[in-house]
Coordinates of C-alpha atoms in Angstrom, one line a residue:
X1 CA -9.8 -121.0 105.3
X2 CA -9.4 -117.6 103.5
X3 CA -9.2 -117.9 99.7
X4 CA -6.7 -115.9 97.7
X5 CA -8.0 -112.5 97.0
X6 CA -6.8 -108.8 96.8
X7 CA -6.6 -108.7 100.5
X8 CA -3.9 -111.4 100.5
X9 CA -1.5 -109.2 98.6
X10 CA -2.2 -106.3 100.9
X11 CA -1.4 -108.5 103.9
X12 CA 1.7 -109.9 102.4
X13 CA 2.9 -106.4 101.6
X14 CA 2.2 -105.2 105.1
X15 CA 3.9 -108.1 106.8
X16 CA 7.0 -107.7 104.6
X17 CA 7.2 -104.1 105.8
X18 CA 7.0 -102.8 102.2
X19 CA 3.9 -100.7 102.8
X20 CA 5.4 -97.4 104.1
X21 CA 2.5 -95.0 103.4
X22 CA 2.6 -93.6 106.9
X23 CA 6.1 -92.1 106.1
X24 CA 4.5 -89.7 103.6
X25 CA 3.3 -87.5 106.5
X26 CA 6.4 -87.9 108.6
X27 CA 8.9 -86.9 105.9
X28 CA 9.9 -83.3 105.4
X29 CA 7.4 -81.8 102.9
X30 CA 8.7 -80.0 99.8
X31 CA 7.4 -76.5 99.2
X32 CA 4.5 -76.3 96.6
X33 CA 5.5 -75.0 93.2
X34 CA 2.1 -73.4 92.1
X35 CA 3.6 -71.8 89.0
X36 CA 4.7 -75.1 87.7
X37 CA 1.3 -76.6 88.5
X38 CA -0.5 -73.8 86.8
X39 CA 1.6 -74.2 83.6
X40 CA 1.0 -78.0 83.7
X41 CA -2.8 -77.5 84.1
X42 CA -2.8 -75.2 81.0
X43 CA -1.0 -77.9 79.1
X44 CA -3.5 -80.5 80.2
X45 CA -6.4 -78.3 79.2
X46 CA -5.0 -78.1 75.7
X47 CA -4.6 -81.9 75.7
X48 CA -8.3 -82.3 76.0
X49 CA -8.6 -81.4 72.3
X50 CA -6.3 -84.3 71.3
X51 CA -6.9 -88.0 71.3
X52 CA -7.5 -90.0 74.5
X53 CA -4.1 -91.7 74.3
X54 CA -2.3 -88.4 73.8
X55 CA -4.2 -86.8 76.7
X56 CA -3.2 -89.7 79.0
X57 CA 0.4 -89.5 77.9
X58 CA 0.4 -85.8 78.7
X59 CA -0.9 -86.7 82.2
X60 CA 2.0 -89.2 82.7
X61 CA 4.6 -86.6 81.5
X62 CA 3.1 -84.0 83.9
X63 CA 3.2 -86.4 86.9
X64 CA 6.9 -87.2 86.0
X65 CA 7.8 -83.5 85.9
X66 CA 5.9 -82.2 89.0
X67 CA 7.0 -85.1 91.2
X68 CA 10.6 -85.1 89.8
X69 CA 10.3 -88.8 89.5
X70 CA 12.4 -91.3 87.5
X71 CA 9.3 -92.9 85.9
X72 CA 5.6 -92.2 85.8
X73 CA 2.6 -93.9 84.3
X74 CA -1.1 -94.6 84.2
X75 CA -2.5 -98.1 84.6
X76 CA -6.1 -98.9 83.5
X77 CA -8.1 -101.9 84.5
X78 CA -8.8 -104.5 81.8
X79 CA -10.9 -107.6 81.9
X80 CA -11.0 -110.1 79.1
X81 CA -13.6 -112.9 79.1
X82 CA -12.3 -116.0 80.8
X83 CA -9.2 -114.2 82.1
X84 CA -8.4 -112.6 85.5
X85 CA -8.6 -108.9 85.8
X86 CA -5.3 -107.0 85.0
X87 CA -3.8 -103.6 84.6
X88 CA -2.4 -102.2 81.3
X89 CA 0.3 -99.5 81.4
X90 CA -1.6 -97.3 78.9
X91 CA 0.8 -94.3 79.2
X92 CA 4.4 -94.3 80.6
X93 CA 7.0 -91.6 80.9
X94 CA 10.6 -91.6 82.0
X95 CA 12.9 -94.5 82.3
X96 CA 10.1 -97.1 82.0
X97 CA 8.7 -95.5 78.8
X98 CA 9.7 -98.6 76.8
X99 CA 7.2 -100.7 78.9
X100 CA 4.1 -98.9 77.6
X101 CA 1.4 -101.6 77.0
X102 CA 2.9 -103.8 79.7
X103 CA 0.1 -106.0 81.3
X104 CA 0.3 -107.1 85.0
X105 CA -2.3 -109.0 87.1
X106 CA -4.4 -106.9 89.4
X107 CA -3.8 -109.3 92.4
X108 CA -0.1 -109.1 92.0
X109 CA 0.5 -105.3 91.5
X110 CA 1.1 -102.2 93.6
X111 CA -2.0 -100.6 91.8
X112 CA -4.1 -103.5 93.1
X113 CA -3.0 -102.8 96.7
X114 CA -3.9 -99.1 96.3
X115 CA -7.3 -99.9 94.8
X116 CA -8.0 -102.5 97.6
X117 CA -7.2 -100.0 100.3
X118 CA -9.0 -97.2 98.4
X119 CA -6.3 -94.7 99.1
X120 CA -2.8 -93.6 97.9
X121 CA -0.1 -96.0 98.9
X122 CA 3.7 -95.7 99.2
X123 CA 5.6 -99.0 98.6
X124 CA 9.3 -99.6 99.3
X125 CA 11.4 -101.8 97.0
X126 CA 8.3 -103.1 95.1
X127 CA 10.4 -105.3 92.8
X128 CA 11.1 -107.6 95.8
X129 CA 7.4 -108.2 96.5
X130 CA 5.8 -108.0 93.0
X131 CA 7.2 -110.4 90.4
X132 CA 5.3 -108.5 87.7
X133 CA 7.9 -105.7 88.1
X134 CA 10.9 -107.9 87.6
X135 CA 11.3 -106.8 84.0
X136 CA 11.7 -103.1 85.0
X137 CA 15.3 -101.9 85.0
X138 CA 17.0 -100.3 86.8
X139 CA 15.9 -101.2 90.4
X140 CA 13.0 -99.4 92.0
X141 CA 13.6 -97.6 95.3
X142 CA 10.0 -96.7 96.0
X143 CA 6.7 -96.3 94.2
X144 CA 3.8 -93.9 95.0
X145 CA 0.4 -95.2 93.7
X146 CA -2.8 -93.1 93.6
X147 CA -6.2 -94.7 92.5
X148 CA -7.9 -93.0 89.5
X149 CA -11.6 -92.7 90.5
X150 CA -14.5 -93.7 88.3
X151 CA -18.3 -93.4 88.4
X152 CA -18.9 -96.9 89.7
X153 CA -15.4 -98.2 90.6
X154 CA -11.8 -97.0 90.3
X155 CA -10.7 -96.8 86.6
X156 CA -7.0 -97.6 87.4
X157 CA -4.0 -95.9 89.1
X158 CA -1.6 -93.1 88.5
X159 CA 1.9 -93.9 89.8
X160 CA 5.4 -92.4 90.0
X161 CA 8.6 -94.4 90.6
X162 CA 12.0 -93.4 92.1
X163 CA 15.0 -95.4 90.8
X164 CA 17.3 -93.4 93.1
X165 CA 17.6 -93.7 96.9
X166 CA 18.2 -90.0 97.1
X167 CA 14.7 -89.2 95.7
X168 CA 11.8 -89.8 98.2
X169 CA 8.2 -89.0 97.9
X170 CA 6.2 -87.0 100.5
X171 CA 2.7 -85.8 101.2
X172 CA 3.1 -82.9 98.6
X173 CA 3.7 -85.5 95.9
X174 CA 0.6 -87.4 97.1
X175 CA -1.4 -84.1 96.8
X176 CA -0.2 -83.5 93.3
X177 CA -0.9 -87.1 92.2
X178 CA -4.3 -87.1 93.7
X179 CA -5.2 -83.9 91.8
X180 CA -3.8 -85.4 88.6
X181 CA -5.8 -88.6 89.2
X182 CA -9.0 -86.6 89.5
X183 CA -8.0 -84.9 86.2
X184 CA -7.4 -88.3 84.7
X185 CA -10.9 -89.4 85.8
X186 CA -12.4 -86.3 84.0
X187 CA -10.3 -86.9 80.9
X188 CA -11.4 -90.6 80.7
X189 CA -15.1 -89.6 81.2
X190 CA -14.8 -87.1 78.4
X191 CA -13.2 -89.7 76.2
X192 CA -15.9 -92.2 77.0
X193 CA -18.7 -89.6 76.3
X194 CA -17.0 -88.7 73.0
X195 CA -16.7 -92.4 72.0
X196 CA -20.3 -93.0 72.9
X197 CA -21.5 -90.0 70.9
X198 CA -19.4 -91.1 67.9
X199 CA -20.9 -94.6 68.2
X200 CA -24.4 -93.2 68.3
X201 CA -23.6 -90.9 65.4
X202 CA -22.3 -93.9 63.4
X203 CA -25.4 -95.8 64.3
X204 CA -27.6 -92.9 63.2
X205 CA -25.7 -92.5 60.0
X206 CA -26.0 -96.2 59.3
X207 CA -29.7 -96.0 60.0
X208 CA -30.0 -93.0 57.7
X209 CA -28.1 -94.7 54.9
X210 CA -30.2 -97.8 55.4
X211 CA -33.4 -95.6 55.2
X212 CA -32.1 -93.8 52.1
X213 CA -31.3 -97.2 50.5
X214 CA -34.8 -98.5 51.4
X215 CA -36.3 -95.3 49.8
X216 CA -34.2 -95.8 46.7
X217 CA -35.2 -99.5 46.5
X218 CA -38.8 -98.5 46.9
X219 CA -38.6 -95.8 44.2
X220 CA -36.9 -98.3 41.9
X221 CA -39.6 -100.9 42.6
X222 CA -42.3 -98.3 41.9
X223 CA -40.7 -97.2 38.7
X224 CA -40.3 -100.9 37.6
X225 CA -43.9 -101.7 38.6
X226 CA -45.2 -98.7 36.7
X227 CA -43.2 -99.6 33.6
X228 CA -44.5 -103.2 33.8
X229 CA -48.1 -102.0 34.2
X230 CA -47.8 -99.5 31.3
X231 CA -46.7 -102.2 28.9
X232 CA -50.0 -104.2 29.0
X233 CA -52.1 -101.0 29.5
X234 CA -50.8 -99.5 26.2
X235 CA -52.3 -102.1 23.9
X236 CA -55.5 -102.4 26.0
X237 CA -56.1 -98.7 25.9
X238 CA -55.3 -98.4 22.2
X239 CA -57.5 -101.4 21.4
X240 CA -60.4 -99.9 23.2
X241 CA -60.1 -96.7 21.1
X242 CA -60.0 -98.8 18.0
X243 CA -63.0 -100.8 19.1
X244 CA -64.9 -97.6 19.8
X245 CA -64.2 -96.4 16.2
X246 CA -65.3 -99.7 14.8
X247 CA -68.5 -99.9 16.9
X248 CA -69.7 -96.4 16.2
X249 CA -73.2 -97.7 15.2
X250 CA -73.7 -100.1 18.2
X251 CA -74.8 -98.2 21.4
X252 CA -74.6 -101.2 23.6
X253 CA -71.1 -102.1 22.6
X254 CA -70.0 -98.4 23.0
X255 CA -71.5 -98.3 26.5
X256 CA -69.5 -101.4 27.5
X257 CA -66.3 -100.0 25.9
X258 CA -66.8 -96.7 27.6
X259 CA -67.0 -98.5 31.0
X260 CA -63.8 -100.4 30.2
X261 CA -62.1 -97.2 29.0
X262 CA -62.9 -95.3 32.2
X263 CA -61.4 -98.1 34.3
X264 CA -58.3 -98.2 32.2
X265 CA -58.0 -94.4 32.6
X266 CA -58.3 -94.8 36.3
X267 CA -55.4 -97.4 36.4
X268 CA -53.3 -95.1 34.2
X269 CA -53.9 -92.2 36.6
X270 CA -52.8 -94.3 39.5
X271 CA -49.7 -95.4 37.7
X272 CA -48.9 -91.9 36.7
X273 CA -49.4 -90.7 40.3
X274 CA -46.9 -93.3 41.5
X275 CA -44.3 -92.2 39.0
X276 CA -44.9 -88.5 39.7
X277 CA -44.6 -89.1 43.5
X278 CA -41.2 -90.7 43.0
X279 CA -40.0 -87.8 40.8
X280 CA -41.4 -85.3 43.3
X281 CA -39.4 -86.9 46.1
X282 CA -36.1 -86.6 44.1
X283 CA -37.0 -83.2 42.6
X284 CA -37.0 -84.6 39.0
X285 CA -40.5 -83.6 38.0
X286 CA -39.7 -80.8 35.6
X287 CA -41.7 -78.1 33.7
X288 CA -41.2 -76.9 30.2
X289 CA -42.5 -73.4 29.9
X290 CA -44.1 -72.0 26.7
X291 CA -46.9 -69.8 25.6
X292 CA -50.4 -71.2 25.7
X293 CA -54.1 -70.2 26.3
X294 CA -55.7 -70.8 29.7
X295 CA -58.9 -71.6 27.8
X296 CA -57.2 -74.6 26.1
X297 CA -56.0 -75.8 29.5
X298 CA -59.5 -75.5 31.0
X299 CA -61.1 -77.2 28.0
X300 CA -58.7 -80.2 28.2
X301 CA -59.1 -80.5 32.0
X302 CA -62.9 -80.3 32.0
X303 CA -63.0 -82.8 29.1
X304 CA -60.9 -85.2 31.2
X305 CA -63.3 -85.1 34.2
X306 CA -66.6 -84.2 32.5
X307 CA -67.7 -87.8 31.9
X308 CA -67.2 -88.8 35.6
X309 CA -69.2 -85.7 36.7
X310 CA -72.0 -86.5 34.3
X311 CA -72.2 -90.1 35.5
X312 CA -72.5 -88.8 39.1
X313 CA -75.1 -86.2 38.0
X314 CA -73.0 -83.5 39.5
X315 CA -73.4 -79.9 38.5
X316 CA -70.0 -78.7 37.3
X317 CA -70.0 -74.9 36.5
X318 CA -66.9 -73.3 35.0
X319 CA -66.4 -69.5 34.9
X320 CA -63.6 -68.1 32.7
X321 CA -62.7 -64.5 31.8
X322 CA -64.6 -63.3 28.7
X323 CA -61.3 -62.5 26.9
X324 CA -58.5 -64.9 25.8
X325 CA -55.8 -65.2 28.4
X326 CA -52.2 -66.0 27.3
X327 CA -50.0 -67.7 29.9
X328 CA -46.4 -68.7 30.0
X329 CA -46.5 -72.2 31.5
X330 CA -46.1 -75.9 30.9
X331 CA -49.4 -76.6 29.3
X332 CA -49.3 -80.4 30.0
X333 CA -48.3 -79.9 33.7
X334 CA -50.9 -77.0 34.1
X335 CA -53.5 -79.3 32.7
X336 CA -52.4 -82.0 35.2
X337 CA -52.7 -79.5 38.1
X338 CA -56.3 -78.6 37.1
X339 CA -57.2 -82.2 36.4
X340 CA -55.9 -83.4 39.7
X341 CA -57.9 -80.8 41.7
X342 CA -61.0 -81.3 39.6
X343 CA -60.8 -85.1 39.9
X344 CA -60.6 -84.8 43.7
X345 CA -63.7 -82.6 43.7
X346 CA -65.6 -85.0 41.5
X347 CA -64.4 -88.0 43.4
X348 CA -65.3 -86.7 46.9
X349 CA -68.5 -84.9 46.0
X350 CA -71.7 -86.9 46.5
X351 CA -74.1 -87.7 43.7
X352 CA -76.0 -84.5 42.7
X353 CA -73.4 -82.2 44.4
X354 CA -72.1 -79.0 43.0
X355 CA -68.6 -78.1 41.8
X356 CA -67.6 -74.6 40.9
X357 CA -64.5 -73.9 38.8
X358 CA -63.5 -70.3 38.6
X359 CA -60.6 -68.7 36.7
X360 CA -59.7 -65.1 37.4
X361 CA -57.1 -63.3 35.4
X362 CA -56.4 -59.7 34.1
X363 CA -57.1 -58.8 30.5
X364 CA -53.7 -59.2 28.8
X365 CA -54.6 -56.5 26.2
X366 CA -54.7 -53.8 28.9
X367 CA -51.7 -54.9 31.0
X368 CA -49.0 -52.3 31.7
X369 CA -45.5 -53.6 31.6
X370 CA -42.9 -55.1 29.3
X371 CA -43.1 -58.4 27.4
X372 CA -41.3 -60.3 30.2
X373 CA -43.7 -59.2 33.0
X374 CA -46.0 -61.8 34.6
X375 CA -49.3 -61.3 36.3
X376 CA -51.3 -63.7 38.5
X377 CA -54.0 -66.1 37.4
X378 CA -56.2 -67.4 40.3
X379 CA -57.8 -70.8 39.8
X380 CA -60.4 -71.9 42.4
X381 CA -62.2 -75.2 42.7
X382 CA -65.0 -75.3 45.3
X383 CA -67.2 -78.3 46.0
X384 CA -70.0 -79.4 48.3
X385 CA -68.3 -82.7 49.0
X386 CA -67.3 -84.6 52.1
X387 CA -64.8 -81.9 53.3
X388 CA -61.7 -82.3 55.4
X389 CA -61.3 -82.4 59.2
X390 CA -59.5 -79.5 60.7
X391 CA -56.7 -81.6 62.1
X392 CA -56.0 -83.1 58.7
X393 CA -55.7 -79.8 56.8
X394 CA -52.0 -79.2 57.5
X395 CA -51.1 -82.7 56.1
X396 CA -53.2 -82.8 52.9
X397 CA -50.2 -81.8 50.7
X398 CA -47.9 -84.6 52.1
X399 CA -47.2 -87.7 50.1
X400 CA -49.7 -90.6 50.8
X401 CA -51.7 -88.4 53.2
X402 CA -55.4 -89.4 53.3
X403 CA -58.3 -89.2 55.6
X404 CA -59.1 -92.6 57.2
X405 CA -62.6 -92.3 55.6
X406 CA -61.1 -91.7 52.1
X407 CA -59.0 -94.8 52.4
X408 CA -62.1 -97.0 52.6
X409 CA -63.5 -95.7 49.3
X410 CA -63.1 -97.8 46.2
X411 CA -62.0 -94.7 44.3
X412 CA -60.0 -93.2 47.1
X413 CA -56.7 -93.2 45.2
X414 CA -53.2 -93.2 46.7
X415 CA -53.1 -89.8 48.4
X416 CA -50.6 -88.5 45.9
X417 CA -52.6 -86.0 43.8
X418 CA -52.3 -82.9 46.0
X419 CA -48.6 -83.4 46.8
X420 CA -47.9 -83.4 43.0
X421 CA -50.2 -80.4 42.6
X422 CA -48.2 -78.4 45.2
X423 CA -44.9 -79.4 43.7
X424 CA -46.0 -78.3 40.2
X425 CA -47.6 -75.1 41.4
X426 CA -44.4 -74.2 43.2
X427 CA -42.4 -75.1 40.0
X428 CA -44.5 -72.3 38.3
X429 CA -43.5 -70.0 41.3
X430 CA -47.1 -70.1 42.6
X431 CA -48.9 -71.0 45.8
X432 CA -51.7 -73.4 46.5
X433 CA -54.0 -73.4 49.5
X434 CA -56.9 -75.6 50.7
X435 CA -59.7 -74.7 53.0
X436 CA -62.6 -76.6 54.5
X437 CA -65.1 -75.9 57.4
X438 CA -64.9 -79.5 58.4
X439 CA -66.2 -83.0 57.4
X440 CA -69.3 -82.8 55.3
X441 CA -68.9 -79.1 54.6
X442 CA -67.1 -79.1 51.2
X443 CA -63.6 -78.0 50.2
X444 CA -62.1 -75.0 48.3
X445 CA -58.7 -75.3 46.6
X446 CA -57.2 -72.1 45.4
X447 CA -54.1 -71.7 43.2
X448 CA -52.3 -68.4 42.4
X449 CA -49.8 -68.6 39.6
X450 CA -47.8 -65.7 38.2
X451 CA -48.0 -66.9 34.6
X452 CA -50.3 -64.4 32.7
X453 CA -48.5 -62.4 30.0
X454 CA -49.4 -60.0 27.3
X455 CA -51.4 -61.1 24.3
X456 CA -49.8 -61.4 20.9
X457 CA -47.4 -64.2 21.8
X458 CA -47.9 -67.3 19.8
X459 CA -48.7 -70.4 21.9
X460 CA -48.1 -74.1 21.4
X461 CA -51.0 -75.6 23.1
X462 CA -52.0 -79.0 21.5
X463 CA -55.1 -78.9 19.4
X464 CA -57.6 -81.5 18.3
X465 CA -57.6 -80.6 14.7
X466 CA -56.8 -83.2 12.1
X467 CA -53.4 -83.3 10.4
X468 CA -52.2 -84.6 7.1
X469 CA -51.4 -88.4 6.9
X470 CA -47.9 -89.3 7.8
X471 CA -45.6 -92.3 7.2
X472 CA -44.9 -93.9 10.6
X473 CA -42.5 -96.6 11.6
X474 CA -43.6 -98.2 14.9
X475 CA -41.0 -100.3 16.7
X476 CA -41.9 -102.2 19.9
X477 CA -41.1 -105.8 21.1
X478 CA -44.7 -106.1 22.3
X479 CA -46.8 -107.5 19.4
X480 CA -50.1 -106.5 21.0
X481 CA -48.9 -102.9 21.6
X482 CA -47.7 -102.4 18.0
X483 CA -50.8 -104.0 16.5
X484 CA -53.3 -101.9 18.6
X485 CA -51.4 -98.6 18.0
X486 CA -50.9 -99.3 14.3
X487 CA -54.6 -100.0 13.9
X488 CA -55.5 -96.7 15.6
X489 CA -53.0 -94.7 13.5
X490 CA -54.2 -96.4 10.3
X491 CA -57.8 -95.5 11.2
X492 CA -56.6 -91.9 11.3
X493 CA -55.3 -92.2 7.8
X494 CA -51.6 -92.7 8.5
X495 CA -49.4 -95.2 6.7
X496 CA -47.8 -97.5 9.3
X497 CA -45.1 -100.1 9.2
X498 CA -44.5 -102.3 12.3
X499 CA -41.3 -103.9 13.6
X500 CA -40.6 -105.9 16.8
X501 CA -36.9 -105.5 16.9
X502 CA -34.1 -103.2 15.8
X503 CA -32.9 -105.4 12.9
X504 CA -36.4 -105.7 11.5
X505 CA -36.8 -101.9 11.6
X506 CA -33.5 -101.3 9.8
X507 CA -34.7 -103.7 7.1
X508 CA -38.0 -101.8 6.7
X509 CA -36.3 -98.4 6.2
X510 CA -34.4 -99.8 3.1
X511 CA -37.7 -99.5 1.2
X512 CA -39.8 -97.3 3.5
X513 CA -39.0 -93.7 4.4
X514 CA -40.8 -92.8 7.6
X515 CA -41.7 -89.2 8.6
X516 CA -41.8 -90.3 12.2
X517 CA -40.3 -93.3 14.0
X518 CA -42.0 -94.3 17.3
X519 CA -39.4 -96.5 19.1
X520 CA -39.8 -98.3 22.4
X521 CA -36.8 -97.5 24.6
X522 CA -36.6 -100.9 26.4
X523 CA -36.2 -103.7 23.9
X524 CA -34.2 -106.9 24.2
X525 CA -31.1 -107.2 22.0
X526 CA -30.9 -103.8 20.3
X527 CA -32.5 -101.2 22.6
X528 CA -34.3 -98.1 21.5
X529 CA -31.4 -95.5 21.8
X530 CA -29.1 -97.8 19.8
X531 CA -31.6 -98.2 17.0
X532 CA -32.3 -94.5 17.0
X533 CA -28.6 -93.8 16.6
X534 CA -28.4 -96.1 13.6
X535 CA -31.5 -94.6 12.0
X536 CA -29.9 -91.1 12.5
X537 CA -27.0 -92.2 10.2
X538 CA -29.3 -93.9 7.7
X539 CA -29.6 -92.0 4.3
X540 CA -33.3 -92.9 4.2
X541 CA -34.0 -91.3 7.6
X542 CA -32.2 -87.9 7.5
X543 CA -35.5 -86.1 8.0
X544 CA -37.3 -88.7 10.2
X545 CA -38.5 -87.5 13.5
X546 CA -37.3 -90.0 16.2
X547 CA -39.7 -90.3 19.1
X548 CA -39.0 -92.5 22.1
X549 CA -41.8 -94.5 23.8
X550 CA -40.9 -95.2 27.5
X551 CA -42.8 -96.4 30.4
X552 CA -40.5 -95.4 33.2
X553 CA -39.1 -92.0 32.5
X554 CA -40.8 -88.6 32.0
X555 CA -40.0 -86.8 28.7
X556 CA -38.5 -83.9 30.5
X557 CA -36.1 -86.0 32.5
X558 CA -34.1 -87.3 29.5
X559 CA -31.3 -85.2 28.3
X560 CA -29.5 -87.3 25.6
X561 CA -29.6 -86.2 22.0
X562 CA -30.5 -89.5 20.4
X563 CA -34.3 -88.9 20.2
X564 CA -36.1 -85.7 19.2
X565 CA -38.6 -86.1 21.9
X566 CA -40.1 -88.6 24.4
X567 CA -43.6 -89.8 25.0
X568 CA -44.8 -91.9 28.0
X569 CA -46.4 -95.2 27.1
X570 CA -49.2 -95.6 26.1
X571 CA -49.0 -92.4 24.1
X572 CA -52.1 -90.2 24.0
X573 CA -53.5 -89.3 20.6
X574 CA -53.1 -85.6 21.5
X575 CA -49.4 -86.2 22.2
X576 CA -49.0 -88.1 18.9
X577 CA -50.8 -85.4 16.9
X578 CA -48.5 -82.7 18.6
X579 CA -45.4 -84.7 17.6
X580 CA -46.6 -85.2 14.0
X581 CA -47.4 -81.5 13.7
X582 CA -44.0 -80.3 14.7
X583 CA -41.8 -79.7 11.7
X584 CA -38.4 -81.4 12.0
X585 CA -35.5 -79.5 10.4
X586 CA -33.5 -81.6 8.0
X587 CA -30.4 -83.2 9.4
X588 CA -27.1 -83.1 7.6
X589 CA -26.6 -86.1 5.3
X590 CA -24.8 -89.0 6.7
X591 CA -21.0 -89.2 6.0
X592 CA -20.6 -91.4 2.9
X593 CA -17.2 -92.5 4.2

């Protein structure tokens, strides 16, 4: 026994004599109106730029006008989970416009008959045979239905209705509706493609946002980790320096302390590299330009790596111009550039290898040009080390880029040094290149920076000369940090007072007038900036230089006016000496009111 299906409604319609499709070809055919069709196609082409619903409504309006029908519409197939398939009148024009959104079962609709037969169908008095049309008023004389094709199956149907016995459809109307149905298929395909592209774009944007958030979380984690590592490193490093001063007559102790000091410096370099890499990624690693001597830069850089080179019995040769060369650069960052490159050369050159350090610059005394002109200095570091494979050379300046071989070394680092070097060289408007003939054939790093200027300009490079004793207030919630740093400063002849919180510091300045206040930025309760603001207004501290100690922010990144300057924890003695040497102009007295 045959089960109810789409065929059953077709058979019932045929038996009832309502399916009169054959009359389309026997009726007198109206003359084509190509001018009206052309104008309609232009309107449909413009509708492509609108929303899918507006585009389909334009199609329904066009079918109504070209077929001179009473009503017209587009029915699209819908299938809800657990429900039989149905048609939704997605766009309706004419007398039935109020029924837009009307849903009818596929098995009980004229559109279902047309889709089952796979061709346009003309149905007489459809309300008598399809209960789903009973709500339509007025009565329906006949309905012409044309399937809307799709890629895998028909998408729905385009139909016109005559409510007047004097209006009949013929083969010309079928031709027009078939053409419009094909247009509807193209319009729906475009809408689907657009929706799919927008969905993919939304997914891509969501993925990008997720990636950016992950990067931000990683950077925040690195900054927090670096800060937490700096806090215990500060007292350890300072205590080692104190111990070295106290054990000056004991070579065995000094040797052990030197070993510990070297390892602490290695950890500090790794932490600094992590922070610098994060700042490079966000363009926050800044340079502060001033006049300095290239000789001082070279002296500080070689001093930083010299001990490691001597331990490895490497031959480090430095060649500098025979005349003093003044440069306009960030002395601290330029020293960092040279140190990073030299450190790599020392680290990856075998025991007994050779490292050549060459500085080439014109004599500033014979330069022709005004005071604002800049000339190039070329810094080259060549070693006989392990070299770099040719396929890795293009990636050496990328963050975390390392040779697989280097990653197995205990002193291999994090692959951050050269990326920071490139960033800082470019910040000085210079270029850096690296060359190697391959693994085991050494490396040459060359940096060209337009920073040389005429002699006669004063420079502010830090020196190692002693300075007069100063009165120093040291404020840090870490007891170990304050004790170690105060001991070191006291051994240098300074008078130091310690406080572990803001209220204790405010009590101290009632009877102690500091020349410099070294204040930890992150303290529980009253933080560093709040304390500095109160000290600024204190009558005892009108000439006190306020210096921030911070473990997570570079000095050049802070723009607030609370502190006079910023030092990264743990502060180097050179940085402290530079801070103590700078004369602080007197501040206006606090308002007595």
